[in-house]
């Protein structure tokens, strides 16, 4: 059980931009770019490396939704980020795709 389970159940309010039967997308509470949205599966997968082969269609769906959300935000260019594990910056252990855009993004990320 993570904070994102409460976002999914509605126990915690969120600024939702998209939802369907498999996932929801909402604005990050501490945006790192003018557009910063999180796309999360309704299924509680703790991190990308814990996903199973049977989650493949769901993972593909998350990417398609992330691209659709970026487009609907008017972004021509965007960056999708999945932090997999604490050492990579993951703080909430419910899989999520960050959608970032609206400013120029440098590489490599910090
Ligand atoms: P990560 O560091 O990859 O685990 O990303 C977790 C993200 O969740 C961070 O960017 C946080 O700002 C964001 N976050 C945490 N709690 C909330 C919340 N209640 N609503 C929206 N975003 C949140």
PDB file of C-alpha atoms and ligand atoms in Angstrom:
ATOM      1  CA  UNK A   1       0.000   0.000   0.000  1.00  0.00           C
ATOM      2  CA  UNK A   2       1.493   3.325  -1.102  1.00  0.00           C
ATOM      3  CA  UNK A   3       0.300   6.899  -1.375  1.00  0.00           C
ATOM      4  CA  UNK A   4      -0.632   6.167  -5.000  1.00  0.00           C
ATOM      5  CA  UNK A   5      -3.143   3.505  -3.874  1.00  0.00           C
ATOM      6  CA  UNK A   6      -4.911   6.333  -2.068  1.00  0.00           C
ATOM      7  CA  UNK A   7      -4.789   8.473  -5.203  1.00  0.00           C
ATOM      8  CA  UNK A   8      -6.360   5.585  -7.166  1.00  0.00           C
ATOM      9  CA  UNK A   9      -9.101   5.045  -4.574  1.00  0.00           C
ATOM     10  CA  UNK A  10      -9.767   8.780  -4.390  1.00  0.00           C
ATOM     11  CA  UNK A  11      -8.896   8.884  -0.687  1.00  0.00           C
ATOM     12  CA  UNK A  12      -6.214  11.421  -1.642  1.00  0.00           C
ATOM     13  CA  UNK A  13      -7.202  14.180  -4.060  1.00  0.00           C
ATOM     14  CA  UNK A  14      -5.286  14.472  -7.322  1.00  0.00           C
ATOM     15  CA  UNK A  15      -5.301  16.703 -10.367  1.00  0.00           C
ATOM     16  CA  UNK A  16      -6.323  13.986 -12.800  1.00  0.00           C
ATOM     17  CA  UNK A  17      -5.850  14.488 -16.523  1.00  0.00           C
ATOM     18  CA  UNK A  18      -6.769  11.011 -17.809  1.00  0.00           C
ATOM     19  CA  UNK A  19      -8.122   7.702 -16.549  1.00  0.00           C
ATOM     20  CA  UNK A  20      -9.323   4.390 -17.903  1.00  0.00           C
ATOM     21  CA  UNK A  21      -9.846   0.879 -16.590  1.00  0.00           C
ATOM     22  CA  UNK A  22      -6.100   0.165 -16.442  1.00  0.00           C
ATOM     23  CA  UNK A  23      -4.419   3.401 -15.402  1.00  0.00           C
ATOM     24  CA  UNK A  24      -4.737   6.982 -14.263  1.00  0.00           C
ATOM     25  CA  UNK A  25      -2.679  10.078 -15.033  1.00  0.00           C
ATOM     26  CA  UNK A  26      -2.409  13.088 -12.742  1.00  0.00           C
ATOM     27  CA  UNK A  27      -0.198  16.112 -12.221  1.00  0.00           C
ATOM     28  CA  UNK A  28       2.864  15.669 -10.047  1.00  0.00           C
ATOM     29  CA  UNK A  29       2.550  17.519  -6.754  1.00  0.00           C
ATOM     30  CA  UNK A  30       6.144  18.840  -7.067  1.00  0.00           C
ATOM     31  CA  UNK A  31       6.529  19.525 -10.797  1.00  0.00           C
ATOM     32  CA  UNK A  32      10.053  19.456 -12.214  1.00  0.00           C
ATOM     33  CA  UNK A  33       8.964  21.012 -15.525  1.00  0.00           C
ATOM     34  CA  UNK A  34       6.006  23.127 -16.725  1.00  0.00           C
ATOM     35  CA  UNK A  35       4.277  19.850 -17.576  1.00  0.00           C
ATOM     36  CA  UNK A  36       4.925  17.002 -15.154  1.00  0.00           C
ATOM     37  CA  UNK A  37       2.376  14.213 -15.119  1.00  0.00           C
ATOM     38  CA  UNK A  38       2.492  10.731 -13.612  1.00  0.00           C
ATOM     39  CA  UNK A  39       0.901   7.769 -15.361  1.00  0.00           C
ATOM     40  CA  UNK A  40       0.300   4.862 -13.008  1.00  0.00           C
ATOM     41  CA  UNK A  41      -1.322   1.455 -13.415  1.00  0.00           C
ATOM     42  CA  UNK A  42      -4.314   0.670 -11.217  1.00  0.00           C
ATOM     43  CA  UNK A  43      -2.552  -2.623 -10.526  1.00  0.00           C
ATOM     44  CA  UNK A  44      -0.043  -2.250  -7.693  1.00  0.00           C
ATOM     45  CA  UNK A  45       3.308  -3.149  -9.272  1.00  0.00           C
ATOM     46  CA  UNK A  46       6.014  -1.895  -6.924  1.00  0.00           C
ATOM     47  CA  UNK A  47       8.662  -1.123  -9.544  1.00  0.00           C
ATOM     48  CA  UNK A  48       9.443  -1.823 -13.161  1.00  0.00           C
ATOM     49  CA  UNK A  49      11.822  -4.674 -12.388  1.00  0.00           C
ATOM     50  CA  UNK A  50       9.033  -6.439 -10.450  1.00  0.00           C
ATOM     51  CA  UNK A  51       6.720  -6.461 -13.479  1.00  0.00           C
ATOM     52  CA  UNK A  52       5.975  -9.888 -14.941  1.00  0.00           C
ATOM     53  CA  UNK A  53       5.803 -11.056 -18.527  1.00  0.00           C
ATOM     54  CA  UNK A  54       2.002 -11.020 -18.240  1.00  0.00           C
ATOM     55  CA  UNK A  55       2.188  -7.275 -17.479  1.00  0.00           C
ATOM     56  CA  UNK A  56       3.542  -6.607 -20.976  1.00  0.00           C
ATOM     57  CA  UNK A  57       0.276  -5.303 -22.473  1.00  0.00           C
ATOM     58  CA  UNK A  58      -0.258  -3.079 -19.416  1.00  0.00           C
ATOM     59  CA  UNK A  59       3.267  -1.638 -19.695  1.00  0.00           C
ATOM     60  CA  UNK A  60       2.688  -0.932 -23.372  1.00  0.00           C
ATOM     61  CA  UNK A  61      -0.595   0.744 -22.508  1.00  0.00           C
ATOM     62  CA  UNK A  62       1.130   3.014 -19.973  1.00  0.00           C
ATOM     63  CA  UNK A  63       3.549   4.208 -22.664  1.00  0.00           C
ATOM     64  CA  UNK A  64       0.766   4.845 -25.151  1.00  0.00           C
ATOM     65  CA  UNK A  65      -1.215   6.777 -22.537  1.00  0.00           C
ATOM     66  CA  UNK A  66       1.918   8.758 -21.605  1.00  0.00           C
ATOM     67  CA  UNK A  67       2.400   9.736 -25.261  1.00  0.00           C
ATOM     68  CA  UNK A  68      -1.277  10.636 -25.611  1.00  0.00           C
ATOM     69  CA  UNK A  69      -1.195  12.743 -22.451  1.00  0.00           C
ATOM     70  CA  UNK A  70       1.940  14.563 -23.668  1.00  0.00           C
ATOM     71  CA  UNK A  71       0.175  15.342 -26.931  1.00  0.00           C
ATOM     72  CA  UNK A  72      -2.962  16.542 -25.187  1.00  0.00           C
ATOM     73  CA  UNK A  73      -0.777  18.877 -23.103  1.00  0.00           C
ATOM     74  CA  UNK A  74       0.427  20.390 -26.361  1.00  0.00           C
ATOM     75  CA  UNK A  75       3.926  18.948 -26.030  1.00  0.00           C
ATOM     76  CA  UNK A  76       5.761  18.259 -29.253  1.00  0.00           C
ATOM     77  CA  UNK A  77       8.802  16.955 -27.356  1.00  0.00           C
ATOM     78  CA  UNK A  78       8.662  15.228 -23.991  1.00  0.00           C
ATOM     79  CA  UNK A  79      10.656  12.937 -21.752  1.00  0.00           C
ATOM     80  CA  UNK A  80       9.309   9.801 -20.094  1.00  0.00           C
ATOM     81  CA  UNK A  81      11.110   8.628 -16.967  1.00  0.00           C
ATOM     82  CA  UNK A  82      10.719   5.483 -14.883  1.00  0.00           C
ATOM     83  CA  UNK A  83      12.856   5.460 -11.754  1.00  0.00           C
ATOM     84  CA  UNK A  84      13.407   1.794 -10.883  1.00  0.00           C
ATOM     85  CA  UNK A  85      14.599   1.568  -7.282  1.00  0.00           C
ATOM     86  CA  UNK A  86      15.738   3.952  -4.563  1.00  0.00           C
ATOM     87  CA  UNK A  87      19.227   4.324  -6.031  1.00  0.00           C
ATOM     88  CA  UNK A  88      17.633   5.598  -9.232  1.00  0.00           C
ATOM     89  CA  UNK A  89      15.495   8.118  -7.360  1.00  0.00           C
ATOM     90  CA  UNK A  90      12.313   6.103  -6.849  1.00  0.00           C
ATOM     91  CA  UNK A  91      10.496   7.314  -3.737  1.00  0.00           C
ATOM     92  CA  UNK A  92       7.000   5.887  -4.263  1.00  0.00           C
ATOM     93  CA  UNK A  93       6.975   2.124  -4.733  1.00  0.00           C
ATOM     94  CA  UNK A  94       4.049   1.932  -7.099  1.00  0.00           C
ATOM     95  CA  UNK A  95       5.216   1.871 -10.711  1.00  0.00           C
ATOM     96  CA  UNK A  96       4.811   5.228 -12.442  1.00  0.00           C
ATOM     97  CA  UNK A  97       5.869   6.888 -15.668  1.00  0.00           C
ATOM     98  CA  UNK A  98       6.871  10.547 -15.379  1.00  0.00           C
ATOM     99  CA  UNK A  99       5.880  12.663 -18.383  1.00  0.00           C
ATOM    100  CA  UNK A 100       7.983  15.829 -18.456  1.00  0.00           C
ATOM    101  CA  UNK A 101       7.971  18.683 -20.917  1.00  0.00           C
ATOM    102  CA  UNK A 102       7.455  22.346 -21.570  1.00  0.00           C
ATOM    103  CA  UNK A 103      11.089  23.321 -21.149  1.00  0.00           C
ATOM    104  CA  UNK A 104      14.315  22.242 -22.728  1.00  0.00           C
ATOM    105  CA  UNK A 105      15.594  19.065 -21.077  1.00  0.00           C
ATOM    106  CA  UNK A 106      19.285  18.356 -20.858  1.00  0.00           C
ATOM    107  CA  UNK A 107      21.053  15.024 -21.139  1.00  0.00           C
ATOM    108  CA  UNK A 108      22.267  13.184 -19.151  1.00  0.00           C
ATOM    109  CA  UNK A 109      19.702  13.717 -16.388  1.00  0.00           C
ATOM    110  CA  UNK A 110      21.054  14.326 -12.883  1.00  0.00           C
TER     111      UNK A 110
HETATM  112  P1  LIG B   1       9.700   8.869  -7.912  1.00  0.00           P
HETATM  113  O1  LIG B   1      10.720   9.727  -7.217  1.00  0.00           O
HETATM  114  O2  LIG B   1      10.090   8.434  -9.282  1.00  0.00           O
HETATM  115  O3  LIG B   1       9.240   7.717  -7.035  1.00  0.00           O
HETATM  116  O4  LIG B   1       8.460   9.815  -8.143  1.00  0.00           O
HETATM  117  C1  LIG B   1       7.450  10.008  -7.213  1.00  0.00           C
HETATM  118  C2  LIG B   1       6.768  11.283  -7.605  1.00  0.00           C
HETATM  119  O5  LIG B   1       5.518  11.346  -6.960  1.00  0.00           O
HETATM  120  C3  LIG B   1       7.517  12.559  -7.198  1.00  0.00           C
HETATM  121  O6  LIG B   1       7.801  13.329  -8.365  1.00  0.00           O
HETATM  122  C4  LIG B   1       6.554  13.259  -6.253  1.00  0.00           C
HETATM  123  O7  LIG B   1       6.578  14.658  -6.387  1.00  0.00           O
HETATM  124  C5  LIG B   1       5.223  12.668  -6.675  1.00  0.00           C
HETATM  125  N1  LIG B   1       4.162  12.646  -5.668  1.00  0.00           N
HETATM  126  C6  LIG B   1       4.251  12.185  -4.411  1.00  0.00           C
HETATM  127  N2  LIG B   1       3.052  12.261  -3.800  1.00  0.00           N
HETATM  128  C7  LIG B   1       2.190  12.775  -4.719  1.00  0.00           C
HETATM  129  C8  LIG B   1       0.804  13.100  -4.696  1.00  0.00           C
HETATM  130  N3  LIG B   1       0.046  12.920  -3.612  1.00  0.00           N
HETATM  131  N4  LIG B   1       0.257  13.618  -5.821  1.00  0.00           N
HETATM  132  C9  LIG B   1       1.018  13.826  -6.922  1.00  0.00           C
HETATM  133  N5  LIG B   1       2.321  13.524  -7.005  1.00  0.00           N
HETATM  134  C10 LIG B   1       2.903  13.023  -5.917  1.00  0.00           C
END
